[in-house]
Amino acid sequence: MDALLNLGMGFQHALTPEALLICLFGVTLGTFVGVLPGIGALTTISLCLPLTFHLDPLLGMIMLAGIFYGGQYGSSITSILLNVAGSAPSAVTCLDGYQMTRQGRAGVALFVTTIASFIGGSFAIVLMIFFAPVLADVAVSFSAADYFSIMLLALVTASTLAVGSPLKGLCMVVLGLILGLVGTDINSGQFRYTFGIATLADGISLVALAMGLFGVGEILTNLVSGVLPQLENTRVTLRSMIPSRLDMKQFWMSCTRGTLLGSFVGMLPGTGPTIASFMAYALEKKIAKDPSRFGHGAIEGVTAPEAANNASVQAAFIPTMTLGIPGDAIMAVMIGGLLIHGITPGPQLINENPELFWGVVASFWIGNIMLLVLNLPLIGVWVKILSIPYKLLFPAVLLLISIGVYSVNNSSFDVLLTFVFGMFGFWFNRHGFPSAPLLLGFVLGPMLEENFRRALLLAEGNLGTFIEHRVSFAFLVITLLVMLAAVMTSKIFAFGNSKMESA
Amino acid sequence: MLRTKILQFLPAVLLAVTGLGVAALGSSYQVGSLTAMGPGFMPVALGVCLVLLGIALFAGELRIAPKTELGFPLRPVLWVGGGILAWAMLIDVLGFFPASIVQLLFSSFALPQEGWRSVLILALGMTLAAYILFVTLLGVPVPAFGS
Amino acid sequence: MQMRTQNNNFISQGLDNWTRGLQATALLLALLLTACGGQEAATTGTATEAATSGSDYPTRPIRVIVPFGPGGLADVTVRIAGEELNKSLGQPVIIENRPGAGGVAATSAMLNADADGYTLIVLTNGTTIAETQFTDLPYDITTDVRPVSALAWFDLVLMTNPESGLTSLQALLDYARSNPNGLRIATINPGSTQQLSAELFKSKAGINATVISYRSTPDVLGALIRKEVDLVIDAYTGLKGAIDGGQALPIAVTGAVRNPAMPDVPTVAEAGVPDYVVTGWNAIYARSGTPDDIVAKLNKALTEVTDLPEIQAMFLELGVEARASTPQEMQERFLADIFKWREVMKNANLAGQ
């Protein structure tokens, strides 16, 4: 009940006209900027951070948070309509979202995305209201060994992300892991594969990689295939957005799974929404009765990652606000916004600045509702993007990609990398190598290595540490089961079947 | 026929060679052992992995009849790639407007266009819009012209 | 700052909702306009001819490049000081973040501009480490830039988990000596001041210790909370919340004198490890060749700004001391730190590359 009383106070602070207005400003800006490829929530928040220095801390946080989840939502629009990742986490939405667009179901895809995002976000907010301190303690108690095992499971499921040859998918995972090696080794400080280029000491920019593969690469594929994304019927009626009964059945289950997964991943410091959305997609594919539907417009392939994405984004606030331990880079920038006002997030934040904590929590909900109200009517407008002739649209998108990638680090070298990865991604795609596993391998690789080595450093070289930690042990068992299942279904059974057929 | 064969096996060979390079470079860092990994352990392990995968791919391709040649679509690749490359090269030297206009003109040529007028209008209009959005409103630090 | 007070005022006046809504709109518009205005001014500024004489300097906005992303300690301190500089110099001070790669991107951007005092850079003690860490930098930081003035000084804090019973530096040293595996110290990434300070601590205290690297300050804090490590060495700013919340216990500070934010906590030297001192700093630098009178003018302005009571108070809140210096003092400090960290890296076998 305490939580509800506090939440009531939070709403008092978040429902003032200036708070509402700034929240609306945040989510609107976030959505529009999110739609632009390349320039994701992190860039926008970094760029807008100075604005908050002049604002009341609560208003500043509400604005940044609004940009954050607005941007997360907006970037899925680009993925669904143009097959160009609006940001790294929504790259996975391209896989089935764009196929839905090609089947004339763009309206449905955007509709379920909006609803799934809302559900995912709302669930994580409820978690935050009632369980924030407990959950934060649990999340922070995960050791290096636990992290390693969780990441290992993520990686094993990642190899199933691909449509087509599992072997080619595996190649891309390994290639992603290798690209993740580039930069300074966190354990020893050794520079690896930097070739004397100082910018590479910080590693390859995730945005540059994602935009190369899921931006430039996909545009080239479109251009070459001759099948240009074009909407025959530009009228999007309300009816065309309403999912069918079958859609809804698949929607609820996948949305629930995505939400739970996203909330869990989001709470773990250091993970972030890219891992959440990719894992949710892999999970859906793993448990689907007919995995072959994925990559051909399966609605679960859109709802689960989007629910997970938004849930993780909201859940990331749990360790940030209660322990001062930011879940990802975006959270770290937002903490900077509080620092300038002399507020350090930590366990005492809820007690010392209750109006800030609960005001922000309440504004999350208000912001999510605003997103819903703002975007359902806007779906028709977004779909109209497709009525712009593609030959005029794609040069503009390419320019936006260049600027977006540049703005992350103000680095033209990153744009150069986008060029390289674009060419690379396009060529490999043509030979049946998928891009999604590469991206996930890239994100997970450094965490995997770093935590493995740190765990052994802490355990003085005892490999048993991965079994002694309970969480780690549990995840290792699950990983093993997933691998066994994959081997059983793909190799032995396929072999047995073909034998029977020929007999 | 030979060209088709080369193209069919090229990805596998390329991956194996990349793996070899990664492992070779990686072994120049301190490798260590499984329980006391140096910075070179993962690079070598992953490089070897990629080599093995490359070989497996190659073996797999041997059993598949060569597909009809995919062909290499030079025009879109050159213009789109050239456009991005040009933007990356020009942005620090000539500034936002020249770089963006050049990129838009370049990439427009990737598809047959009806007339140069719509292309020119797009280039100028888009550049201006992008400038207002990114530089004026969001404060991305790039000069309009010059370095 | 001005806008923030306005905002607070109209809340306290208890105006009716409608007017408040209107004012909020005005506030937002004003924010946007300042943002646009500043930016436009900056871009038109770069197009104008460089000023040759310092007598009327500055006649256009001054750009300060920060080699870190927004929100960090260096960024926040420079932004606070920048606003006061704006008032005293009569020209906007625009902060430009160019993060990454040991400051190479930022320094290169700065060296591309004219040596006219309109493009400045923030260098930190980290720069003096990068000098040894990066062997093939495209510039020579000791000759390509000239110091204007220091801005902020800060020490690092040695912290333990309060539940560990290691409540003093002496207890920690005893524990380290009696434990065959020695001490576990968590710091942020290799090549950071924090990590090198840990290595220095290890050698000065003569103890057996493993320094474990983490990706960020919050990761380091997490490791301390779950008792993965015995000791954390990091700046006060990022851990203030944890200290106040009782998750981390400060047992010593690395500065030459005690930290005014925690007057009860002794320095490392006082508590038993003599001649161990680490003080981090942020300082403003200009390109070499910037006229002396311009540097002098900037130095004077920065000295006045750092002396302001409100700046002193705000910096203290962040756990740092606002203090300017003469360019000569800064130059000596810079070279001394390069030497100091080079020795530490050599002893700890952290070769440059």
PDB file of C-alpha atoms in Angstrom, chain C residues 63-310:
ATOM      1  CA  ARG C  63      34.409  26.444 -28.343  1.00  0.00           C
ATOM      2  CA  VAL C  64      35.616  24.087 -25.606  1.00  0.00           C
ATOM      3  CA  ILE C  65      36.200  20.504 -26.682  1.00  0.00           C
ATOM      4  CA  VAL C  66      35.648  17.869 -24.025  1.00  0.00           C
ATOM      5  CA  PRO C  67      37.265  14.486 -24.732  1.00  0.00           C
ATOM      6  CA  PHE C  68      34.419  12.657 -22.958  1.00  0.00           C
ATOM      7  CA  GLY C  69      30.708  12.156 -23.487  1.00  0.00           C
ATOM      8  CA  PRO C  70      28.220  14.451 -21.785  1.00  0.00           C
ATOM      9  CA  GLY C  71      27.379  13.821 -18.158  1.00  0.00           C
ATOM     10  CA  GLY C  72      30.823  12.829 -16.876  1.00  0.00           C
ATOM     11  CA  LEU C  73      32.790  14.723 -14.264  1.00  0.00           C
ATOM     12  CA  ALA C  74      34.945  16.617 -16.777  1.00  0.00           C
ATOM     13  CA  ASP C  75      31.906  17.542 -18.849  1.00  0.00           C
ATOM     14  CA  VAL C  76      29.827  18.710 -15.904  1.00  0.00           C
ATOM     15  CA  THR C  77      32.577  20.844 -14.358  1.00  0.00           C
ATOM     16  CA  VAL C  78      33.368  22.526 -17.673  1.00  0.00           C
ATOM     17  CA  ARG C  79      29.701  23.212 -18.345  1.00  0.00           C
ATOM     18  CA  ILE C  80      29.262  24.841 -14.950  1.00  0.00           C
ATOM     19  CA  ALA C  81      32.396  26.953 -15.395  1.00  0.00           C
ATOM     20  CA  GLY C  82      31.459  27.678 -19.025  1.00  0.00           C
ATOM     21  CA  GLU C  83      28.298  29.411 -17.962  1.00  0.00           C
ATOM     22  CA  GLU C  84      30.158  31.756 -15.631  1.00  0.00           C
ATOM     23  CA  LEU C  85      32.840  32.368 -18.267  1.00  0.00           C
ATOM     24  CA  ASN C  86      30.071  33.346 -20.627  1.00  0.00           C
ATOM     25  CA  LYS C  87      29.075  36.089 -18.182  1.00  0.00           C
ATOM     26  CA  SER C  88      32.574  37.372 -17.538  1.00  0.00           C
ATOM     27  CA  LEU C  89      33.829  37.211 -21.137  1.00  0.00           C
ATOM     28  CA  GLY C  90      30.588  38.358 -22.731  1.00  0.00           C
ATOM     29  CA  GLN C  91      30.624  35.563 -25.308  1.00  0.00           C
ATOM     30  CA  PRO C  92      28.906  32.192 -25.252  1.00  0.00           C
ATOM     31  CA  VAL C  93      31.072  29.209 -24.328  1.00  0.00           C
ATOM     32  CA  ILE C  94      30.026  26.187 -26.355  1.00  0.00           C
ATOM     33  CA  ILE C  95      30.865  22.735 -25.050  1.00  0.00           C
ATOM     34  CA  GLU C  96      31.582  20.143 -27.715  1.00  0.00           C
ATOM     35  CA  ASN C  97      31.878  16.491 -26.706  1.00  0.00           C
ATOM     36  CA  ARG C  98      34.280  14.352 -28.681  1.00  0.00           C
ATOM     37  CA  PRO C  99      34.596  11.206 -26.635  1.00  0.00           C
ATOM     38  CA  GLY C 100      36.855   8.255 -27.013  1.00  0.00           C
ATOM     39  CA  ALA C 101      40.255   6.869 -27.917  1.00  0.00           C
ATOM     40  CA  GLY C 102      42.225   8.400 -25.087  1.00  0.00           C
ATOM     41  CA  GLY C 103      41.314  11.907 -26.219  1.00  0.00           C
ATOM     42  CA  VAL C 104      42.807  11.475 -29.688  1.00  0.00           C
ATOM     43  CA  ALA C 105      39.605  12.487 -31.492  1.00  0.00           C
ATOM     44  CA  ALA C 106      39.179  15.553 -29.312  1.00  0.00           C
ATOM     45  CA  THR C 107      42.801  16.656 -29.538  1.00  0.00           C
ATOM     46  CA  SER C 108      42.916  16.177 -33.298  1.00  0.00           C
ATOM     47  CA  ALA C 109      39.744  18.247 -33.710  1.00  0.00           C
ATOM     48  CA  MET C 110      41.249  20.973 -31.570  1.00  0.00           C
ATOM     49  CA  LEU C 111      44.538  21.005 -33.476  1.00  0.00           C
ATOM     50  CA  ASN C 112      42.581  21.452 -36.703  1.00  0.00           C
ATOM     51  CA  ALA C 113      41.347  24.828 -35.522  1.00  0.00           C
ATOM     52  CA  ASP C 114      43.296  28.085 -35.560  1.00  0.00           C
ATOM     53  CA  ALA C 115      45.541  29.047 -32.652  1.00  0.00           C
ATOM     54  CA  ASP C 116      43.388  32.057 -31.862  1.00  0.00           C
ATOM     55  CA  GLY C 117      41.940  31.149 -28.469  1.00  0.00           C
ATOM     56  CA  TYR C 118      38.492  30.416 -29.909  1.00  0.00           C
ATOM     57  CA  THR C 119      38.959  26.663 -29.702  1.00  0.00           C
ATOM     58  CA  LEU C 120      40.053  25.274 -26.369  1.00  0.00           C
ATOM     59  CA  ILE C 121      40.308  21.782 -24.996  1.00  0.00           C
ATOM     60  CA  VAL C 122      39.934  20.158 -21.607  1.00  0.00           C
ATOM     61  CA  LEU C 123      42.842  17.923 -20.714  1.00  0.00           C
ATOM     62  CA  THR C 124      42.915  15.733 -17.637  1.00  0.00           C
ATOM     63  CA  ASN C 125      45.371  13.642 -15.695  1.00  0.00           C
ATOM     64  CA  GLY C 126      44.218  10.855 -18.049  1.00  0.00           C
ATOM     65  CA  THR C 127      45.960  12.722 -20.866  1.00  0.00           C
ATOM     66  CA  THR C 128      49.273  12.272 -19.104  1.00  0.00           C
ATOM     67  CA  ILE C 129      48.655   8.514 -18.967  1.00  0.00           C
ATOM     68  CA  ALA C 130      47.606   8.326 -22.618  1.00  0.00           C
ATOM     69  CA  GLU C 131      50.946   9.928 -23.478  1.00  0.00           C
ATOM     70  CA  THR C 132      52.667   6.703 -22.363  1.00  0.00           C
ATOM     71  CA  GLN C 133      49.825   4.340 -23.226  1.00  0.00           C
ATOM     72  CA  PHE C 134      49.468   5.330 -26.870  1.00  0.00           C
ATOM     73  CA  THR C 135      52.837   5.198 -28.543  1.00  0.00           C
ATOM     74  CA  ASP C 136      51.921   6.485 -31.996  1.00  0.00           C
ATOM     75  CA  LEU C 137      49.775   9.528 -31.342  1.00  0.00           C
ATOM     76  CA  PRO C 138      49.376  11.806 -34.363  1.00  0.00           C
ATOM     77  CA  TYR C 139      50.579  14.777 -32.301  1.00  0.00           C
ATOM     78  CA  ASP C 140      52.929  15.629 -29.454  1.00  0.00           C
ATOM     79  CA  ILE C 141      50.788  16.715 -26.552  1.00  0.00           C
ATOM     80  CA  THR C 142      53.727  18.210 -24.674  1.00  0.00           C
ATOM     81  CA  THR C 143      54.447  20.742 -27.422  1.00  0.00           C
ATOM     82  CA  ASP C 144      51.285  21.071 -29.545  1.00  0.00           C
ATOM     83  CA  VAL C 145      49.175  22.599 -26.786  1.00  0.00           C
ATOM     84  CA  ARG C 146      49.808  25.222 -24.138  1.00  0.00           C
ATOM     85  CA  PRO C 147      48.150  25.334 -20.714  1.00  0.00           C
ATOM     86  CA  VAL C 148      45.718  28.135 -19.863  1.00  0.00           C
ATOM     87  CA  SER C 149      44.734  27.179 -16.335  1.00  0.00           C
ATOM     88  CA  ALA C 150      43.640  24.348 -14.102  1.00  0.00           C
ATOM     89  CA  LEU C 151      39.939  24.167 -13.375  1.00  0.00           C
ATOM     90  CA  ALA C 152      39.191  21.347 -10.950  1.00  0.00           C
ATOM     91  CA  TRP C 153      41.192  19.093  -8.665  1.00  0.00           C
ATOM     92  CA  PHE C 154      40.020  15.886  -7.098  1.00  0.00           C
ATOM     93  CA  ASP C 155      41.297  12.952  -5.123  1.00  0.00           C
ATOM     94  CA  LEU C 156      40.276   9.302  -5.299  1.00  0.00           C
ATOM     95  CA  VAL C 157      38.679   7.426  -2.441  1.00  0.00           C
ATOM     96  CA  LEU C 158      39.633   3.995  -1.078  1.00  0.00           C
ATOM     97  CA  MET C 159      36.450   2.176  -0.161  1.00  0.00           C
ATOM     98  CA  THR C 160      35.587  -1.156   1.406  1.00  0.00           C
ATOM     99  CA  ASN C 161      32.344  -2.995   2.000  1.00  0.00           C
ATOM    100  CA  PRO C 162      31.168  -1.922   5.482  1.00  0.00           C
ATOM    101  CA  GLU C 163      30.198  -5.531   6.243  1.00  0.00           C
ATOM    102  CA  SER C 164      33.742  -6.759   5.599  1.00  0.00           C
ATOM    103  CA  GLY C 165      35.078  -5.371   8.864  1.00  0.00           C
ATOM    104  CA  LEU C 166      37.909  -3.620   7.037  1.00  0.00           C
ATOM    105  CA  THR C 167      37.050  -0.260   8.536  1.00  0.00           C
ATOM    106  CA  SER C 168      40.458   1.398   8.440  1.00  0.00           C
ATOM    107  CA  LEU C 169      43.429   1.451   6.130  1.00  0.00           C
ATOM    108  CA  GLN C 170      45.509  -0.270   8.797  1.00  0.00           C
ATOM    109  CA  ALA C 171      42.982  -3.117   9.083  1.00  0.00           C
ATOM    110  CA  LEU C 172      43.060  -3.442   5.306  1.00  0.00           C
ATOM    111  CA  LEU C 173      46.862  -3.611   5.230  1.00  0.00           C
ATOM    112  CA  ASP C 174      46.909  -6.211   8.019  1.00  0.00           C
ATOM    113  CA  TYR C 175      44.350  -8.271   6.150  1.00  0.00           C
ATOM    114  CA  ALA C 176      46.337  -8.042   2.923  1.00  0.00           C
ATOM    115  CA  ARG C 177      49.505  -9.200   4.661  1.00  0.00           C
ATOM    116  CA  SER C 178      47.897 -12.101   6.521  1.00  0.00           C
ATOM    117  CA  ASN C 179      45.857 -13.368   3.561  1.00  0.00           C
ATOM    118  CA  PRO C 180      48.013 -15.632   1.332  1.00  0.00           C
ATOM    119  CA  ASN C 181      46.116 -14.579  -1.784  1.00  0.00           C
ATOM    120  CA  GLY C 182      46.511 -10.931  -0.927  1.00  0.00           C
ATOM    121  CA  LEU C 183      44.008  -8.208  -1.646  1.00  0.00           C
ATOM    122  CA  ARG C 184      41.513  -7.858  -4.487  1.00  0.00           C
ATOM    123  CA  ILE C 185      41.221  -4.324  -5.742  1.00  0.00           C
ATOM    124  CA  ALA C 186      38.535  -3.314  -8.257  1.00  0.00           C
ATOM    125  CA  THR C 187      39.033  -0.331 -10.538  1.00  0.00           C
ATOM    126  CA  ILE C 188      37.704   0.833 -13.878  1.00  0.00           C
ATOM    127  CA  ASN C 189      39.431  -0.029 -17.156  1.00  0.00           C
ATOM    128  CA  PRO C 190      43.160  -0.514 -17.697  1.00  0.00           C
ATOM    129  CA  GLY C 191      45.029   2.710 -18.303  1.00  0.00           C
ATOM    130  CA  SER C 192      42.705   4.736 -16.087  1.00  0.00           C
ATOM    131  CA  THR C 193      43.990   6.908 -13.253  1.00  0.00           C
ATOM    132  CA  GLN C 194      42.065   4.615 -10.922  1.00  0.00           C
ATOM    133  CA  GLN C 195      43.818   1.470 -12.119  1.00  0.00           C
ATOM    134  CA  LEU C 196      47.274   3.021 -12.037  1.00  0.00           C
ATOM    135  CA  SER C 197      46.551   4.427  -8.585  1.00  0.00           C
ATOM    136  CA  ALA C 198      45.758   0.897  -7.450  1.00  0.00           C
ATOM    137  CA  GLU C 199      49.046  -0.347  -8.911  1.00  0.00           C
ATOM    138  CA  LEU C 200      50.857   2.507  -7.196  1.00  0.00           C
ATOM    139  CA  PHE C 201      49.111   1.692  -3.920  1.00  0.00           C
ATOM    140  CA  LYS C 202      50.130  -1.935  -4.236  1.00  0.00           C
ATOM    141  CA  SER C 203      53.804  -1.072  -4.653  1.00  0.00           C
ATOM    142  CA  LYS C 204      53.958   1.781  -2.121  1.00  0.00           C
ATOM    143  CA  ALA C 205      52.197  -0.290   0.556  1.00  0.00           C
ATOM    144  CA  GLY C 206      54.295  -3.313  -0.326  1.00  0.00           C
ATOM    145  CA  ILE C 207      51.348  -5.687  -0.372  1.00  0.00           C
ATOM    146  CA  ASN C 208      50.329  -8.604  -2.554  1.00  0.00           C
ATOM    147  CA  ALA C 209      47.208  -7.633  -4.496  1.00  0.00           C
ATOM    148  CA  THR C 210      45.301  -8.424  -7.688  1.00  0.00           C
ATOM    149  CA  VAL C 211      43.900  -5.429  -9.529  1.00  0.00           C
ATOM    150  CA  ILE C 212      40.717  -6.454 -11.338  1.00  0.00           C
ATOM    151  CA  SER C 213      39.398  -4.246 -14.123  1.00  0.00           C
ATOM    152  CA  TYR C 214      35.738  -3.451 -14.674  1.00  0.00           C
ATOM    153  CA  ARG C 215      34.022  -1.545 -17.429  1.00  0.00           C
ATOM    154  CA  SER C 216      32.555   1.304 -15.407  1.00  0.00           C
ATOM    155  CA  THR C 217      32.264   2.818 -11.963  1.00  0.00           C
ATOM    156  CA  PRO C 218      28.829   1.218 -11.385  1.00  0.00           C
ATOM    157  CA  ASP C 219      30.311  -2.197 -12.234  1.00  0.00           C
ATOM    158  CA  VAL C 220      33.060  -1.575  -9.692  1.00  0.00           C
ATOM    159  CA  LEU C 221      30.448  -0.640  -7.096  1.00  0.00           C
ATOM    160  CA  GLY C 222      28.466  -3.799  -7.859  1.00  0.00           C
ATOM    161  CA  ALA C 223      31.590  -5.890  -7.303  1.00  0.00           C
ATOM    162  CA  LEU C 224      32.081  -4.272  -3.909  1.00  0.00           C
ATOM    163  CA  ILE C 225      28.451  -4.765  -2.889  1.00  0.00           C
ATOM    164  CA  ARG C 226      28.526  -8.495  -3.631  1.00  0.00           C
ATOM    165  CA  LYS C 227      31.919  -8.759  -1.884  1.00  0.00           C
ATOM    166  CA  GLU C 228      33.666  -9.918  -5.024  1.00  0.00           C
ATOM    167  CA  VAL C 229      36.539  -7.595  -4.121  1.00  0.00           C
ATOM    168  CA  ASP C 230      37.988  -6.170  -0.910  1.00  0.00           C
ATOM    169  CA  LEU C 231      38.801  -2.658  -2.009  1.00  0.00           C
ATOM    170  CA  VAL C 232      37.611  -0.123  -4.565  1.00  0.00           C
ATOM    171  CA  ILE C 233      39.580   2.914  -5.686  1.00  0.00           C
ATOM    172  CA  ASP C 234      37.515   5.477  -7.549  1.00  0.00           C
ATOM    173  CA  ALA C 235      36.494   9.119  -7.634  1.00  0.00           C
ATOM    174  CA  TYR C 236      34.072  10.453  -5.035  1.00  0.00           C
ATOM    175  CA  THR C 237      31.559  11.824  -7.564  1.00  0.00           C
ATOM    176  CA  GLY C 238      30.221   8.558  -8.925  1.00  0.00           C
ATOM    177  CA  LEU C 239      30.133   6.826  -5.548  1.00  0.00           C
ATOM    178  CA  LYS C 240      28.686   9.595  -3.411  1.00  0.00           C
ATOM    179  CA  GLY C 241      25.298   7.867  -3.462  1.00  0.00           C
ATOM    180  CA  ALA C 242      26.744   4.580  -2.306  1.00  0.00           C
ATOM    181  CA  ILE C 243      28.778   6.232   0.449  1.00  0.00           C
ATOM    182  CA  ASP C 244      25.764   8.156   1.748  1.00  0.00           C
ATOM    183  CA  GLY C 245      23.637   5.030   1.443  1.00  0.00           C
ATOM    184  CA  GLY C 246      26.054   2.976   3.521  1.00  0.00           C
ATOM    185  CA  GLN C 247      27.001   0.544   0.747  1.00  0.00           C
ATOM    186  CA  ALA C 248      30.583   1.683   0.520  1.00  0.00           C
ATOM    187  CA  LEU C 249      32.801   2.758   3.414  1.00  0.00           C
ATOM    188  CA  PRO C 250      35.468   5.366   2.638  1.00  0.00           C
ATOM    189  CA  ILE C 251      38.615   4.461   4.589  1.00  0.00           C
ATOM    190  CA  ALA C 252      41.113   6.867   3.043  1.00  0.00           C
ATOM    191  CA  VAL C 253      41.491   9.519   0.349  1.00  0.00           C
ATOM    192  CA  THR C 254      44.444   9.713  -2.037  1.00  0.00           C
ATOM    193  CA  GLY C 255      44.980  13.486  -1.966  1.00  0.00           C
ATOM    194  CA  ALA C 256      47.745  15.339  -0.149  1.00  0.00           C
ATOM    195  CA  VAL C 257      45.112  16.818   2.191  1.00  0.00           C
ATOM    196  CA  ARG C 258      41.731  15.536   3.369  1.00  0.00           C
ATOM    197  CA  ASN C 259      38.691  15.856   1.169  1.00  0.00           C
ATOM    198  CA  PRO C 260      36.471  18.700   2.458  1.00  0.00           C
ATOM    199  CA  ALA C 261      33.401  16.619   1.586  1.00  0.00           C
ATOM    200  CA  MET C 262      34.566  13.912   4.043  1.00  0.00           C
ATOM    201  CA  PRO C 263      36.717  15.657   6.667  1.00  0.00           C
ATOM    202  CA  ASP C 264      36.751  12.589   8.950  1.00  0.00           C
ATOM    203  CA  VAL C 265      38.411  10.356   6.377  1.00  0.00           C
ATOM    204  CA  PRO C 266      42.234  10.418   6.611  1.00  0.00           C
ATOM    205  CA  THR C 267      44.573  10.624   3.649  1.00  0.00           C
ATOM    206  CA  VAL C 268      46.389   7.446   2.646  1.00  0.00           C
ATOM    207  CA  ALA C 269      49.653   9.015   3.782  1.00  0.00           C
ATOM    208  CA  GLU C 270      48.211   9.865   7.216  1.00  0.00           C
ATOM    209  CA  ALA C 271      46.776   6.382   7.600  1.00  0.00           C
ATOM    210  CA  GLY C 272      49.968   4.482   7.069  1.00  0.00           C
ATOM    211  CA  VAL C 273      51.298   4.525   3.506  1.00  0.00           C
ATOM    212  CA  PRO C 274      53.707   7.464   3.370  1.00  0.00           C
ATOM    213  CA  ASP C 275      54.375   9.397   0.175  1.00  0.00           C
ATOM    214  CA  TYR C 276      51.354   7.969  -1.628  1.00  0.00           C
ATOM    215  CA  VAL C 277      49.518  10.883  -3.230  1.00  0.00           C
ATOM    216  CA  VAL C 278      47.244  10.888  -6.270  1.00  0.00           C
ATOM    217  CA  THR C 279      45.383  14.006  -7.310  1.00  0.00           C
ATOM    218  CA  GLY C 280      43.421  14.160 -10.521  1.00  0.00           C
ATOM    219  CA  TRP C 281      42.755  17.379 -12.379  1.00  0.00           C
ATOM    220  CA  ASN C 282      40.914  18.987 -15.291  1.00  0.00           C
ATOM    221  CA  ALA C 283      42.556  21.890 -17.027  1.00  0.00           C
ATOM    222  CA  ILE C 284      41.858  24.160 -19.983  1.00  0.00           C
ATOM    223  CA  TYR C 285      44.436  24.138 -22.800  1.00  0.00           C
ATOM    224  CA  ALA C 286      44.838  26.149 -25.990  1.00  0.00           C
ATOM    225  CA  ARG C 287      46.758  25.399 -29.155  1.00  0.00           C
ATOM    226  CA  SER C 288      50.427  26.243 -29.131  1.00  0.00           C
ATOM    227  CA  GLY C 289      50.917  29.584 -30.833  1.00  0.00           C
ATOM    228  CA  THR C 290      47.892  31.169 -29.211  1.00  0.00           C
ATOM    229  CA  PRO C 291      48.957  34.761 -28.369  1.00  0.00           C
ATOM    230  CA  ASP C 292      50.147  35.317 -24.804  1.00  0.00           C
ATOM    231  CA  ASP C 293      47.691  38.131 -24.094  1.00  0.00           C
ATOM    232  CA  ILE C 294      44.742  35.884 -25.004  1.00  0.00           C
ATOM    233  CA  VAL C 295      45.994  33.101 -22.732  1.00  0.00           C
ATOM    234  CA  ALA C 296      46.515  35.674 -19.967  1.00  0.00           C
ATOM    235  CA  LYS C 297      42.994  37.012 -20.428  1.00  0.00           C
ATOM    236  CA  LEU C 298      41.491  33.527 -20.301  1.00  0.00           C
ATOM    237  CA  ASN C 299      43.601  32.615 -17.293  1.00  0.00           C
ATOM    238  CA  LYS C 300      42.394  35.717 -15.444  1.00  0.00           C
ATOM    239  CA  ALA C 301      38.769  34.925 -16.276  1.00  0.00           C
ATOM    240  CA  LEU C 302      39.128  31.317 -15.145  1.00  0.00           C
ATOM    241  CA  THR C 303      40.790  32.392 -11.906  1.00  0.00           C
ATOM    242  CA  GLU C 304      37.884  34.716 -11.170  1.00  0.00           C
ATOM    243  CA  VAL C 305      35.342  32.037 -12.023  1.00  0.00           C
ATOM    244  CA  THR C 306      36.910  29.354  -9.834  1.00  0.00           C
ATOM    245  CA  ASP C 307      37.084  31.831  -6.944  1.00  0.00           C
ATOM    246  CA  LEU C 308      33.326  32.457  -7.011  1.00  0.00           C
ATOM    247  CA  PRO C 309      31.686  31.078  -3.856  1.00  0.00           C
ATOM    248  CA  GLU C 310      28.810  29.481  -5.791  1.00  0.00           C
TER     249      GLU C 310
END
